[in-house]
Amino acid sequence: MVADPEAGGESCFAVSDGRFSAIGENVPAARRVDLGGATVLPGLVDCHTHLVYAGDRCSEHALRLGGASYEEIARAGGGILSTVEAVRTATETDLVEAALPRAHALIREGVTVLEIKSGYGLDLDNELKLLKAIRRLGEQLPIRVRATFLGAHAVPPGRTRGEYLREVVDEMLPIVAAENLADAVDIFVETIGFDLTDLSELAQAADRHGLPLRVHAEQLSAMGASGMAARLGVTSCDHLEFARPDDVAAMAECGTVAVLLPGAFYFLRETQRPPVEAFRGAGVRMAVASDLNPGSSPIASLLICMHMACTLFGLTASEALEAVTRHGAAAMGMEKTAGIVDVGRPADFTVWDLPSPQHLVYQLGGLTPTAVYAGGNRL
Ligand code: NIG
Ligand code: FE
């Protein structure tokens, strides 16, 4: 492939057996594709989504536009629990079919690695149904899909938090792990979710099953979950609007990735911004993801979220690009296999008819790559 003969950087690369096999000035190749001086970027990584769900929460959006808060709606039995009701009546096939257009919207923008969480089942059968739907999407889509078990997303009606967490830890997780239905585990630590004791219990259980943990932390209030999670060895802390200096310090010390979700911040009309300056100063890697879900971020566009990461959170264009490539991969423990164009890595890349990568966060809407390649195949 000839990428950019005019540019000062590398101008050619070769792909063989689905991987980048050479990068340089004049690499040998059996078949050459002239990309005509286009900008080539790694395949994009959307490292945090909940895109397998049924129904919608359009009426809640109307309530929130009228002044109700996300927490108020959740405490009144709406929010995540209303999606749980819809998911429980859907079949695995319904879920796959509803999710496909959302996944394809992301792929059209250049996403080649996609993470999807469960968390709208909240009992064994329905959590397994969601995870199986995610695995099926992985088989049907031409990109890499990673599944995360988020059984600890909300407390189902009629159960106490402690009772339900026991079920997640003692009953669901062993089956999820034994059936290889998840690549990671996640928990929502919040006043309307789970607490620090639950986090520590789930961390031990995930560890016993050899699964990495991630955490929804500091989205709506400061609970100290991100600092604690960093010390427990999670790969990423996600949301983080209310993270405090000691949380940032712990994440820096432990190499935890900060996943910023500006779509949820925007859609919920939050005002407290994550401490980007502090993350930058402390050398914490920042990722950005769509958080695509029906309640807090019905946004099937990683490019719009990158744009918002710049305009709302103050990331630079190059930080935003790293956030959806290298750092997104790191948030999933995939820094060795995704998010970068390098010899030996899977040949996931995107081709853009843009004067520079900065244009990705300049134009809002209507941008798509001219070509997307995953594992060396053009999609
Ligand atoms: O990442 N915060 C918790 N979970 C999701 C929202 C899920 C929902 O509202 O359906 C999030 O924002
Ligand atoms: Fe989320």
CSV table of C-alpha atoms and ligand atoms in Angstrom, one decimal:
chain,number,residue,atom,x,y,z
A,1,MET,CA,0.0,0.0,0.0
A,2,VAL,CA,1.3,3.4,-0.9
A,3,ALA,CA,0.0,5.8,1.7
A,4,ASP,CA,1.4,9.3,1.3
A,5,PRO,CA,4.2,9.8,-1.1
A,6,GLU,CA,4.3,13.6,-0.5
A,7,ALA,CA,4.3,13.5,3.3
A,8,GLY,CA,7.5,13.4,5.4
A,9,GLY,CA,6.5,10.3,7.3
A,10,GLU,CA,6.5,6.7,6.1
A,11,SER,CA,4.9,6.4,2.7
A,12,CYS,CA,4.4,2.6,2.2
A,13,PHE,CA,3.4,-0.4,4.1
A,14,ALA,CA,2.8,-4.0,3.3
A,15,VAL,CA,0.2,-6.4,4.6
A,16,SER,CA,0.5,-10.1,4.7
A,17,ASP,CA,-1.6,-12.8,6.4
A,18,GLY,CA,-3.8,-10.1,7.9
A,19,ARG,CA,-0.9,-8.2,9.6
A,20,PHE,CA,1.4,-5.3,8.8
A,21,SER,CA,4.5,-7.0,7.5
A,22,ALA,CA,6.7,-4.0,6.5
A,23,ILE,CA,6.6,-0.2,6.8
A,24,GLY,CA,9.0,2.0,4.9
A,25,GLU,CA,9.9,3.8,1.7
A,26,ASN,CA,9.7,1.0,-0.9
A,27,VAL,CA,8.4,-2.2,0.6
A,28,PRO,CA,8.2,-5.2,-1.7
A,29,ALA,CA,4.6,-6.4,-2.4
A,30,ALA,CA,2.9,-8.9,-4.7
A,31,ARG,CA,0.0,-6.4,-5.3
A,32,ARG,CA,0.2,-2.7,-4.9
A,33,VAL,CA,-2.7,-0.3,-3.9
A,34,ASP,CA,-2.1,3.4,-4.5
A,35,LEU,CA,-3.9,5.3,-1.8
A,36,GLY,CA,-3.2,8.5,-3.6
A,37,GLY,CA,-1.6,10.5,-0.8
A,38,ALA,CA,-4.6,9.9,1.5
A,39,THR,CA,-4.2,10.0,5.3
A,40,VAL,CA,-3.9,6.5,6.8
A,41,LEU,CA,-4.8,6.0,10.5
A,42,PRO,CA,-5.1,3.0,12.6
A,43,GLY,CA,-8.5,1.3,12.8
A,44,LEU,CA,-10.5,3.1,15.5
A,45,VAL,CA,-11.2,1.4,18.9
A,46,ASP,CA,-14.5,2.0,20.7
A,47,CYS,CA,-13.6,0.6,24.1
A,48,HIS,CA,-16.8,1.2,26.0
A,49,THR,CA,-20.3,0.5,24.6
A,50,HIS,CA,-23.6,-1.0,25.8
A,51,LEU,CA,-24.9,-1.4,22.2
A,52,VAL,CA,-26.8,-4.7,22.7
A,53,TYR,CA,-30.2,-3.7,24.1
A,54,ALA,CA,-33.9,-3.8,23.3
A,55,GLY,CA,-36.4,-0.9,23.2
A,56,ASP,CA,-35.5,2.7,23.7
A,57,ARG,CA,-35.7,5.4,26.4
A,58,CYS,CA,-37.0,8.2,24.3
A,59,SER,CA,-39.8,9.0,26.8
A,60,GLU,CA,-37.2,9.4,29.6
A,61,HIS,CA,-35.3,11.8,27.4
A,62,ALA,CA,-38.5,13.9,27.2
A,63,LEU,CA,-38.8,13.8,31.0
A,64,ARG,CA,-35.2,14.9,31.4
A,65,LEU,CA,-35.7,17.8,28.9
A,66,GLY,CA,-38.6,18.8,31.2
A,67,GLY,CA,-36.2,18.9,34.2
A,68,ALA,CA,-36.0,15.4,35.7
A,69,SER,CA,-32.5,14.1,36.5
A,70,TYR,CA,-31.0,10.7,35.4
A,71,GLU,CA,-30.9,9.7,39.1
A,72,GLU,CA,-34.5,10.7,39.8
A,73,ILE,CA,-35.7,8.6,36.8
A,74,ALA,CA,-33.5,5.7,38.0
A,75,ARG,CA,-34.8,5.8,41.6
A,76,ALA,CA,-38.4,5.8,40.3
A,77,GLY,CA,-37.7,2.5,38.6
A,78,GLY,CA,-36.9,3.8,35.1
A,79,GLY,CA,-33.4,4.2,33.7
A,80,ILE,CA,-31.4,1.1,33.4
A,81,LEU,CA,-34.3,-1.0,34.8
A,82,SER,CA,-36.6,0.0,32.0
A,83,THR,CA,-34.1,-1.3,29.5
A,84,VAL,CA,-33.8,-4.5,31.6
A,85,GLU,CA,-37.6,-5.1,31.2
A,86,ALA,CA,-37.3,-4.7,27.4
A,87,VAL,CA,-34.3,-7.0,27.2
A,88,ARG,CA,-35.9,-9.7,29.3
A,89,THR,CA,-38.7,-10.1,26.8
A,90,ALA,CA,-36.4,-10.1,23.8
A,91,THR,CA,-34.8,-13.2,22.3
A,92,GLU,CA,-31.1,-13.5,21.6
A,93,THR,CA,-31.8,-13.1,17.9
A,94,ASP,CA,-33.9,-10.0,18.6
A,95,LEU,CA,-30.9,-8.5,20.4
A,96,VAL,CA,-28.4,-9.3,17.7
A,97,GLU,CA,-30.7,-7.8,15.0
A,98,ALA,CA,-31.3,-4.7,17.0
A,99,ALA,CA,-27.6,-4.2,17.6
A,100,LEU,CA,-26.3,-4.8,14.1
A,101,PRO,CA,-27.3,-1.4,12.6
A,102,ARG,CA,-25.6,0.3,15.6
A,103,ALA,CA,-22.4,-1.7,15.2
A,104,HIS,CA,-22.4,-1.0,11.4
A,105,ALA,CA,-22.8,2.8,12.1
A,106,LEU,CA,-19.6,2.6,14.1
A,107,ILE,CA,-17.8,0.4,11.6
A,108,ARG,CA,-18.6,2.9,8.8
A,109,GLU,CA,-16.7,5.5,10.7
A,110,GLY,CA,-13.7,3.3,10.9
A,111,VAL,CA,-14.1,1.3,14.2
A,112,THR,CA,-12.3,-2.1,13.9
A,113,VAL,CA,-12.3,-3.0,17.5
A,114,LEU,CA,-15.5,-2.8,19.5
A,115,GLU,CA,-16.2,-3.5,23.2
A,116,ILE,CA,-19.8,-4.3,24.2
A,117,LYS,CA,-21.0,-4.8,27.8
A,118,SER,CA,-23.9,-6.9,29.1
A,119,GLY,CA,-25.7,-5.4,32.1
A,120,TYR,CA,-29.3,-5.1,31.0
A,121,GLY,CA,-30.3,-8.7,32.0
A,122,LEU,CA,-29.5,-8.6,35.8
A,123,ASP,CA,-30.2,-12.3,36.2
A,124,LEU,CA,-28.3,-15.4,35.1
A,125,ASP,CA,-30.4,-16.3,32.0
A,126,ASN,CA,-30.7,-12.8,30.7
A,127,GLU,CA,-27.0,-11.9,31.3
A,128,LEU,CA,-26.0,-15.0,29.5
A,129,LYS,CA,-28.4,-14.2,26.7
A,130,LEU,CA,-26.8,-10.7,26.3
A,131,LEU,CA,-23.3,-12.2,26.4
A,132,LYS,CA,-24.2,-14.8,23.8
A,133,ALA,CA,-25.7,-12.1,21.6
A,134,ILE,CA,-22.4,-10.2,21.9
A,135,ARG,CA,-20.4,-13.3,20.9
A,136,ARG,CA,-22.7,-13.8,17.9
A,137,LEU,CA,-22.1,-10.2,16.8
A,138,GLY,CA,-18.4,-11.0,17.1
A,139,GLU,CA,-18.9,-13.9,14.6
A,140,GLN,CA,-21.1,-11.9,12.3
A,141,LEU,CA,-19.2,-8.6,12.1
A,142,PRO,CA,-16.0,-8.3,10.1
A,143,ILE,CA,-14.2,-6.6,13.1
A,144,ARG,CA,-12.9,-7.7,16.5
A,145,VAL,CA,-15.6,-7.6,19.2
A,146,ARG,CA,-14.8,-7.9,22.9
A,147,ALA,CA,-17.5,-8.8,25.5
A,148,THR,CA,-17.6,-7.4,29.0
A,149,PHE,CA,-19.7,-8.9,31.8
A,150,LEU,CA,-21.5,-6.0,33.6
A,151,GLY,CA,-23.8,-8.0,35.8
A,152,ALA,CA,-23.2,-5.4,38.5
A,153,HIS,CA,-24.8,-2.6,36.5
A,154,ALA,CA,-27.9,-2.0,38.7
A,155,VAL,CA,-29.8,-3.9,41.5
A,156,PRO,CA,-32.8,-5.7,40.1
A,157,PRO,CA,-36.2,-5.0,41.6
A,158,GLY,CA,-37.1,-7.0,44.7
A,159,ARG,CA,-33.4,-7.8,45.6
A,160,THR,CA,-31.0,-6.2,48.1
A,161,ARG,CA,-27.7,-5.0,46.8
A,162,GLY,CA,-25.8,-7.5,48.9
A,163,GLU,CA,-28.0,-10.4,47.8
A,164,TYR,CA,-27.7,-9.5,44.2
A,165,LEU,CA,-23.9,-9.0,44.3
A,166,ARG,CA,-23.5,-12.5,45.8
A,167,GLU,CA,-25.4,-13.8,42.9
A,168,VAL,CA,-23.2,-12.0,40.4
A,169,VAL,CA,-20.0,-13.2,42.2
A,170,ASP,CA,-21.0,-16.8,43.2
A,171,GLU,CA,-23.4,-17.8,40.5
A,172,MET,CA,-23.1,-15.7,37.3
A,173,LEU,CA,-19.4,-15.0,37.1
A,174,PRO,CA,-18.3,-18.7,37.4
A,175,ILE,CA,-20.6,-19.7,34.5
A,176,VAL,CA,-19.7,-16.7,32.4
A,177,ALA,CA,-16.0,-17.5,32.9
A,178,ALA,CA,-16.4,-21.3,32.3
A,179,GLU,CA,-18.3,-20.7,29.1
A,180,ASN,CA,-15.8,-18.1,27.9
A,181,LEU,CA,-18.5,-15.6,27.4
A,182,ALA,CA,-16.6,-12.5,28.5
A,183,ASP,CA,-13.2,-11.0,28.1
A,184,ALA,CA,-13.5,-8.6,31.1
A,185,VAL,CA,-15.8,-7.7,34.0
A,186,ASP,CA,-17.2,-4.3,34.9
A,187,ILE,CA,-19.1,-2.7,37.7
A,188,PHE,CA,-21.1,0.6,38.1
A,189,VAL,CA,-20.0,2.2,41.4
A,190,GLU,CA,-22.4,5.0,42.2
A,191,THR,CA,-25.0,6.0,44.7
A,192,ILE,CA,-27.6,4.4,42.3
A,193,GLY,CA,-25.3,1.4,41.7
A,194,PHE,CA,-22.8,-0.5,43.8
A,195,ASP,CA,-20.3,0.6,46.5
A,196,LEU,CA,-16.6,0.2,47.3
A,197,THR,CA,-17.0,-3.0,49.2
A,198,ASP,CA,-18.8,-4.5,46.2
A,199,LEU,CA,-16.0,-3.3,44.0
A,200,SER,CA,-13.4,-5.0,46.1
A,201,GLU,CA,-15.4,-8.2,46.2
A,202,LEU,CA,-15.9,-8.3,42.5
A,203,ALA,CA,-12.2,-7.5,41.9
A,204,GLN,CA,-11.2,-10.6,43.9
A,205,ALA,CA,-13.7,-12.7,42.1
A,206,ALA,CA,-12.6,-11.5,38.6
A,207,ASP,CA,-9.1,-12.2,39.6
A,208,ARG,CA,-9.9,-15.7,40.6
A,209,HIS,CA,-11.4,-16.3,37.2
A,210,GLY,CA,-8.5,-14.7,35.4
A,211,LEU,CA,-10.6,-11.8,34.0
A,212,PRO,CA,-9.5,-8.2,33.9
A,213,LEU,CA,-11.8,-5.7,35.7
A,214,ARG,CA,-12.9,-2.3,34.6
A,215,VAL,CA,-15.1,0.2,36.5
A,216,HIS,CA,-17.7,2.8,35.9
A,217,ALA,CA,-16.5,5.4,38.4
A,218,GLU,CA,-17.1,8.9,39.5
A,219,GLN,CA,-19.8,9.5,36.8
A,220,LEU,CA,-22.4,11.3,39.0
A,221,SER,CA,-20.6,11.7,42.4
A,222,ALA,CA,-17.2,11.4,44.0
A,223,MET,CA,-17.0,7.9,45.6
A,224,GLY,CA,-13.3,7.3,45.5
A,225,ALA,CA,-13.9,4.3,43.3
A,226,SER,CA,-11.3,5.2,40.7
A,227,GLY,CA,-8.5,5.5,43.1
A,228,MET,CA,-9.4,2.3,44.8
A,229,ALA,CA,-10.0,0.5,41.5
A,230,ALA,CA,-6.6,1.6,40.2
A,231,ARG,CA,-5.0,0.1,43.3
A,232,LEU,CA,-6.9,-3.1,42.7
A,233,GLY,CA,-5.3,-3.3,39.3
A,234,VAL,CA,-8.2,-2.5,36.9
A,235,THR,CA,-7.3,-1.8,33.3
A,236,SER,CA,-9.5,1.2,33.1
A,237,CYS,CA,-11.7,3.6,35.0
A,238,ASP,CA,-14.5,5.1,32.9
A,239,HIS,CA,-16.5,8.4,33.1
A,240,LEU,CA,-14.5,10.1,35.9
A,241,GLU,CA,-16.2,13.5,35.9
A,242,PHE,CA,-16.0,13.6,39.7
A,243,ALA,CA,-12.5,12.1,40.1
A,244,ARG,CA,-10.4,13.8,42.7
A,245,PRO,CA,-6.6,14.5,42.9
A,246,ASP,CA,-6.0,11.4,44.9
A,247,ASP,CA,-7.9,9.3,42.4
A,248,VAL,CA,-5.8,10.8,39.6
A,249,ALA,CA,-2.6,10.1,41.5
A,250,ALA,CA,-3.5,6.5,42.1
A,251,MET,CA,-4.4,6.0,38.4
A,252,ALA,CA,-1.0,7.5,37.4
A,253,GLU,CA,0.9,5.4,39.8
A,254,CYS,CA,-0.9,2.2,38.7
A,255,GLY,CA,-0.9,2.9,34.9
A,256,THR,CA,-4.7,2.8,34.8
A,257,VAL,CA,-6.3,4.2,31.6
A,258,ALA,CA,-8.9,7.0,32.0
A,259,VAL,CA,-11.8,6.4,29.6
A,260,LEU,CA,-13.7,9.6,29.0
A,261,LEU,CA,-17.3,9.4,27.8
A,262,PRO,CA,-18.2,12.9,26.6
A,263,GLY,CA,-21.4,11.6,24.9
A,264,ALA,CA,-23.0,10.7,28.3
A,265,PHE,CA,-21.8,14.0,29.7
A,266,TYR,CA,-23.4,15.9,26.8
A,267,PHE,CA,-26.6,13.8,26.7
A,268,LEU,CA,-27.2,14.0,30.5
A,269,ARG,CA,-26.3,17.7,30.4
A,270,GLU,CA,-23.8,17.3,33.1
A,271,THR,CA,-21.7,20.3,34.1
A,272,GLN,CA,-18.8,18.8,36.1
A,273,ARG,CA,-16.0,18.0,33.7
A,274,PRO,CA,-13.4,15.2,34.2
A,275,PRO,CA,-10.0,16.5,35.4
A,276,VAL,CA,-8.3,16.4,32.0
A,277,GLU,CA,-5.6,18.8,33.0
A,278,ALA,CA,-4.7,16.7,36.0
A,279,PHE,CA,-4.7,13.5,33.9
A,280,ARG,CA,-2.5,15.1,31.4
A,281,GLY,CA,-0.1,16.5,34.0
A,282,ALA,CA,0.1,13.1,35.8
A,283,GLY,CA,0.7,11.2,32.6
A,284,VAL,CA,-2.6,9.2,32.8
A,285,ARG,CA,-3.5,7.8,29.4
A,286,MET,CA,-6.9,9.1,28.2
A,287,ALA,CA,-9.2,7.1,26.0
A,288,VAL,CA,-12.5,8.2,24.6
A,289,ALA,CA,-15.4,6.0,23.8
A,290,SER,CA,-19.0,6.3,22.6
A,291,ASP,CA,-20.7,4.6,25.6
A,292,LEU,CA,-23.4,3.9,23.1
A,293,ASN,CA,-26.5,2.9,25.2
A,294,PRO,CA,-30.2,3.8,25.2
A,295,GLY,CA,-30.2,5.9,28.4
A,296,SER,CA,-27.2,8.1,28.8
A,297,SER,CA,-25.5,8.1,25.3
A,298,PRO,CA,-27.7,7.1,22.4
A,299,ILE,CA,-24.8,8.2,20.1
A,300,ALA,CA,-23.7,5.8,17.4
A,301,SER,CA,-20.7,7.9,16.5
A,302,LEU,CA,-17.2,7.7,17.9
A,303,LEU,CA,-16.2,10.7,15.7
A,304,ILE,CA,-18.8,12.9,17.3
A,305,CYS,CA,-17.6,11.7,20.8
A,306,MET,CA,-14.0,12.6,19.7
A,307,HIS,CA,-15.2,16.0,18.7
A,308,MET,CA,-16.9,16.5,22.0
A,309,ALA,CA,-13.8,15.3,23.9
A,310,CYS,CA,-12.1,18.3,22.4
A,311,THR,CA,-14.9,20.9,22.6
A,312,LEU,CA,-16.3,19.9,25.9
A,313,PHE,CA,-13.3,18.4,27.8
A,314,GLY,CA,-10.4,20.3,26.2
A,315,LEU,CA,-8.5,17.4,24.6
A,316,THR,CA,-6.2,18.4,21.7
A,317,ALA,CA,-6.8,16.8,18.3
A,318,SER,CA,-3.8,14.5,18.7
A,319,GLU,CA,-4.9,13.5,22.2
A,320,ALA,CA,-8.4,12.7,20.8
A,321,LEU,CA,-6.9,10.6,18.1
A,322,GLU,CA,-4.7,8.6,20.5
A,323,ALA,CA,-7.8,8.3,22.7
A,324,VAL,CA,-9.7,6.3,20.1
A,325,THR,CA,-6.7,4.2,18.9
A,326,ARG,CA,-3.7,3.3,21.2
A,327,HIS,CA,-5.3,4.4,24.5
A,328,GLY,CA,-8.7,2.8,23.6
A,329,ALA,CA,-6.8,-0.4,23.0
A,330,ALA,CA,-4.9,-0.1,26.3
A,331,ALA,CA,-8.2,0.4,28.2
A,332,MET,CA,-9.0,-3.2,27.0
A,333,GLY,CA,-5.6,-4.6,27.7
A,334,MET,CA,-5.1,-4.8,23.9
A,335,GLU,CA,-2.1,-2.4,23.5
A,336,LYS,CA,-0.1,-5.1,21.8
A,337,THR,CA,-2.7,-6.0,19.3
A,338,ALA,CA,-4.8,-2.9,18.3
A,339,GLY,CA,-4.7,0.8,17.9
A,340,ILE,CA,-1.4,1.3,16.1
A,341,VAL,CA,0.1,0.7,12.7
A,342,ASP,CA,3.2,-1.4,13.3
A,343,VAL,CA,4.9,-4.4,11.9
A,344,GLY,CA,3.4,-7.6,13.3
A,345,ARG,CA,0.1,-6.1,14.5
A,346,PRO,CA,-3.2,-6.9,12.9
A,347,ALA,CA,-3.6,-4.8,9.8
A,348,ASP,CA,-6.6,-2.7,10.9
A,349,PHE,CA,-6.4,0.7,9.3
A,350,THR,CA,-8.6,3.5,7.9
A,351,VAL,CA,-8.0,5.7,4.9
A,352,TRP,CA,-9.2,9.3,5.0
A,353,ASP,CA,-9.5,12.0,2.3
A,354,LEU,CA,-8.5,14.7,4.7
A,355,PRO,CA,-5.7,17.2,4.7
A,356,SER,CA,-4.7,16.2,8.2
A,357,PRO,CA,-5.9,14.1,11.2
A,358,GLN,CA,-6.9,17.4,12.9
A,359,HIS,CA,-9.8,17.7,10.4
A,360,LEU,CA,-11.3,14.7,12.2
A,361,VAL,CA,-12.2,16.9,15.2
A,362,TYR,CA,-12.9,20.0,13.1
A,363,GLN,CA,-15.8,18.9,10.9
A,364,LEU,CA,-18.8,17.8,13.0
A,365,GLY,CA,-20.9,15.1,11.3
A,366,GLY,CA,-20.7,13.7,7.7
A,367,LEU,CA,-17.2,12.3,7.9
A,368,THR,CA,-16.4,8.8,6.9
A,369,PRO,CA,-13.2,7.1,5.9
A,370,THR,CA,-12.9,6.3,2.2
A,371,ALA,CA,-11.8,2.8,3.2
A,372,VAL,CA,-11.7,0.7,6.3
A,373,TYR,CA,-9.5,-2.4,6.6
A,374,ALA,CA,-9.7,-5.0,9.3
A,375,GLY,CA,-7.2,-7.8,9.5
A,376,GLY,CA,-6.0,-6.7,6.0
A,377,ASN,CA,-9.4,-7.1,4.4
A,378,ARG,CA,-11.3,-4.1,3.0
A,379,LEU,CA,-14.7,-3.9,4.6
B,1,NIG,O1,-22.2,4.2,31.0
B,1,NIG,N1,-23.6,4.6,34.0
B,1,NIG,C1,-24.0,3.5,33.8
B,1,NIG,N2,-24.2,2.8,32.7
B,1,NIG,C2,-24.4,3.5,31.4
B,1,NIG,C3,-25.7,4.0,31.2
B,1,NIG,C4,-26.7,2.9,31.1
B,1,NIG,C5,-28.1,3.3,30.9
B,1,NIG,O2,-28.5,4.4,31.3
B,1,NIG,O3,-28.8,2.5,30.2
B,1,NIG,C6,-23.3,4.5,31.2
B,1,NIG,O4,-23.6,5.7,31.1
B,2,FE,FE,-21.1,2.8,30.3
